[in-house]
């Protein structure tokens, strides 16, 4: 979840499995494996509710749980939720492959979980971005994110040439998801501060990623330090920060997602939340 270069591109992790041709049967099997990783069966239940109401159900603090074993049994589920990597979808040539989460996640009963699906475009074999590839990616995401989650978050650092594909994919996802299920995305800082394309997307939340910003770091920090804010209203509902980076003068009263480069501990969580108090 490191931030990217100016053009929005980012080299992601090398797949741990050999990339294989996408098939519904393979993805179904991966979904079964995901269900066996130890994640709690929590999330939205009961009658269908408006998305705005469902978004309000998410706690004010969300901890990102990336691909490693995470024991978050110490959190207070009334105050803290978990955005857990459910899997990664790889795009290469005209193909799509998916890898589910294999590491266990331990959370208290009642914890609200947001399914995070990372989309990774291969740079050696650039994706075709065809309608067929988009449809296969939507099916893969749907399988990876199945379960009683409180919402779905897509993490894709789309370049300018990939934006049309990404926008259409989000529209397809929105049509395929229950209307009561919130659709969130992570957003490169430059998308939020110097661009307005987020306003055209069918999403309920865009989380500005205000960490690991690379060449944009000083400019973005200066922008917020002087009272700047995100252009699109959908990006003014939450913030994404890292536990090991200090930020000041951030907009108040927003849901905060916190990334850690190491496995979470009780002390690390307390320190991160304490550091938020000056601007919460």
mmCIF file of N, CA and C in Angstrom, residues 38 40 63 69-77 80 82 104-109 111 264-266 269:
data_model
loop_
_atom_site.group_PDB
_atom_site.id
_atom_site.type_symbol
_atom_site.label_atom_id
_atom_site.label_comp_id
_atom_site.label_asym_id
_atom_site.label_seq_id
_atom_site.Cartn_x
_atom_site.Cartn_y
_atom_site.Cartn_z
ATOM 1 N N UNK A 38 -9.451 -17.858 8.972
ATOM 2 C CA UNK A 38 -9.639 -17.504 10.373
ATOM 3 C C UNK A 38 -10.287 -16.167 10.577
ATOM 4 N N UNK A 40 -13.187 -13.519 11.243
ATOM 5 C CA UNK A 40 -14.475 -13.630 11.907
ATOM 6 C C UNK A 40 -15.603 -13.415 10.921
ATOM 7 N N UNK A 63 -8.323 -0.097 11.051
ATOM 8 C CA UNK A 63 -6.948 -0.561 10.902
ATOM 9 C C UNK A 63 -6.851 -1.413 9.648
ATOM 10 N N UNK A 69 -0.061 -12.503 9.172
ATOM 11 C CA UNK A 69 -0.885 -12.921 10.297
ATOM 12 C C UNK A 69 -1.129 -11.718 11.212
ATOM 13 N N UNK A 70 -2.378 -11.463 11.513
ATOM 14 C CA UNK A 70 -2.727 -10.340 12.389
ATOM 15 C C UNK A 70 -3.618 -10.829 13.529
ATOM 16 N N UNK A 71 -3.159 -10.604 14.750
ATOM 17 C CA UNK A 71 -3.966 -10.889 15.934
ATOM 18 C C UNK A 71 -4.437 -9.555 16.494
ATOM 19 N N UNK A 72 -5.680 -9.210 16.180
ATOM 20 C CA UNK A 72 -6.272 -7.950 16.632
ATOM 21 C C UNK A 72 -7.345 -8.205 17.689
ATOM 22 N N UNK A 73 -7.141 -9.259 18.460
ATOM 23 C CA UNK A 73 -8.123 -9.614 19.481
ATOM 24 C C UNK A 73 -8.229 -8.565 20.577
ATOM 25 N N UNK A 74 -7.272 -7.631 20.618
ATOM 26 C CA UNK A 74 -7.257 -6.609 21.676
ATOM 27 C C UNK A 74 -8.090 -5.373 21.335
ATOM 28 N N UNK A 75 -8.566 -5.217 20.115
ATOM 29 C CA UNK A 75 -9.263 -3.986 19.754
ATOM 30 C C UNK A 75 -10.657 -3.934 20.372
ATOM 31 N N UNK A 76 -11.169 -2.721 20.510
ATOM 32 C CA UNK A 76 -12.546 -2.498 20.958
ATOM 33 C C UNK A 76 -13.415 -2.412 19.716
ATOM 34 N N UNK A 77 -14.233 -3.437 19.414
ATOM 35 C CA UNK A 77 -15.011 -3.425 18.168
ATOM 36 C C UNK A 77 -16.057 -2.320 18.113
ATOM 37 N N UNK A 80 -13.233 0.529 16.874
ATOM 38 C CA UNK A 80 -12.234 0.242 15.849
ATOM 39 C C UNK A 80 -12.723 -0.889 14.951
ATOM 40 N N UNK A 82 -11.774 -3.120 11.053
ATOM 41 C CA UNK A 82 -10.612 -3.648 10.337
ATOM 42 C C UNK A 82 -10.908 -3.700 8.841
ATOM 43 N N UNK A 104 -4.005 -15.726 8.548
ATOM 44 C CA UNK A 104 -5.179 -15.598 9.417
ATOM 45 C C UNK A 104 -5.331 -14.202 9.999
ATOM 46 N N UNK A 105 -6.574 -13.858 10.280
ATOM 47 C CA UNK A 105 -6.907 -12.608 10.954
ATOM 48 C C UNK A 105 -7.763 -12.962 12.158
ATOM 49 N N UNK A 106 -7.351 -12.491 13.326
ATOM 50 C CA UNK A 106 -8.081 -12.765 14.563
ATOM 51 C C UNK A 106 -8.643 -11.447 15.080
ATOM 52 N N UNK A 107 -9.961 -11.390 15.226
ATOM 53 C CA UNK A 107 -10.625 -10.178 15.712
ATOM 54 C C UNK A 107 -11.691 -10.568 16.728
ATOM 55 N N UNK A 108 -12.089 -9.628 17.599
ATOM 56 C CA UNK A 108 -13.153 -9.930 18.561
ATOM 57 C C UNK A 108 -14.497 -10.094 17.855
ATOM 58 N N UNK A 109 -15.391 -10.822 18.480
ATOM 59 C CA UNK A 109 -16.750 -10.934 17.959
ATOM 60 C C UNK A 109 -17.359 -9.543 17.849
ATOM 61 N N UNK A 111 -16.685 -7.363 15.457
ATOM 62 C CA UNK A 111 -15.843 -6.424 14.703
ATOM 63 C C UNK A 111 -16.382 -6.256 13.290
ATOM 64 N N UNK A 264 0.246 -5.525 13.791
ATOM 65 C CA UNK A 264 -0.304 -4.653 14.822
ATOM 66 C C UNK A 264 -0.100 -5.245 16.219
ATOM 67 N N UNK A 265 0.141 -4.344 17.183
ATOM 68 C CA UNK A 265 0.178 -4.708 18.597
ATOM 69 C C UNK A 265 -0.721 -3.743 19.353
ATOM 70 N N UNK A 266 -1.078 -4.101 20.554
ATOM 71 C CA UNK A 266 -1.930 -3.228 21.367
ATOM 72 C C UNK A 266 -1.265 -1.877 21.592
ATOM 73 N N UNK A 269 -1.345 0.261 18.410
ATOM 74 C CA UNK A 269 -2.668 0.818 18.177
ATOM 75 C C UNK A 269 -2.903 2.022 19.076
#
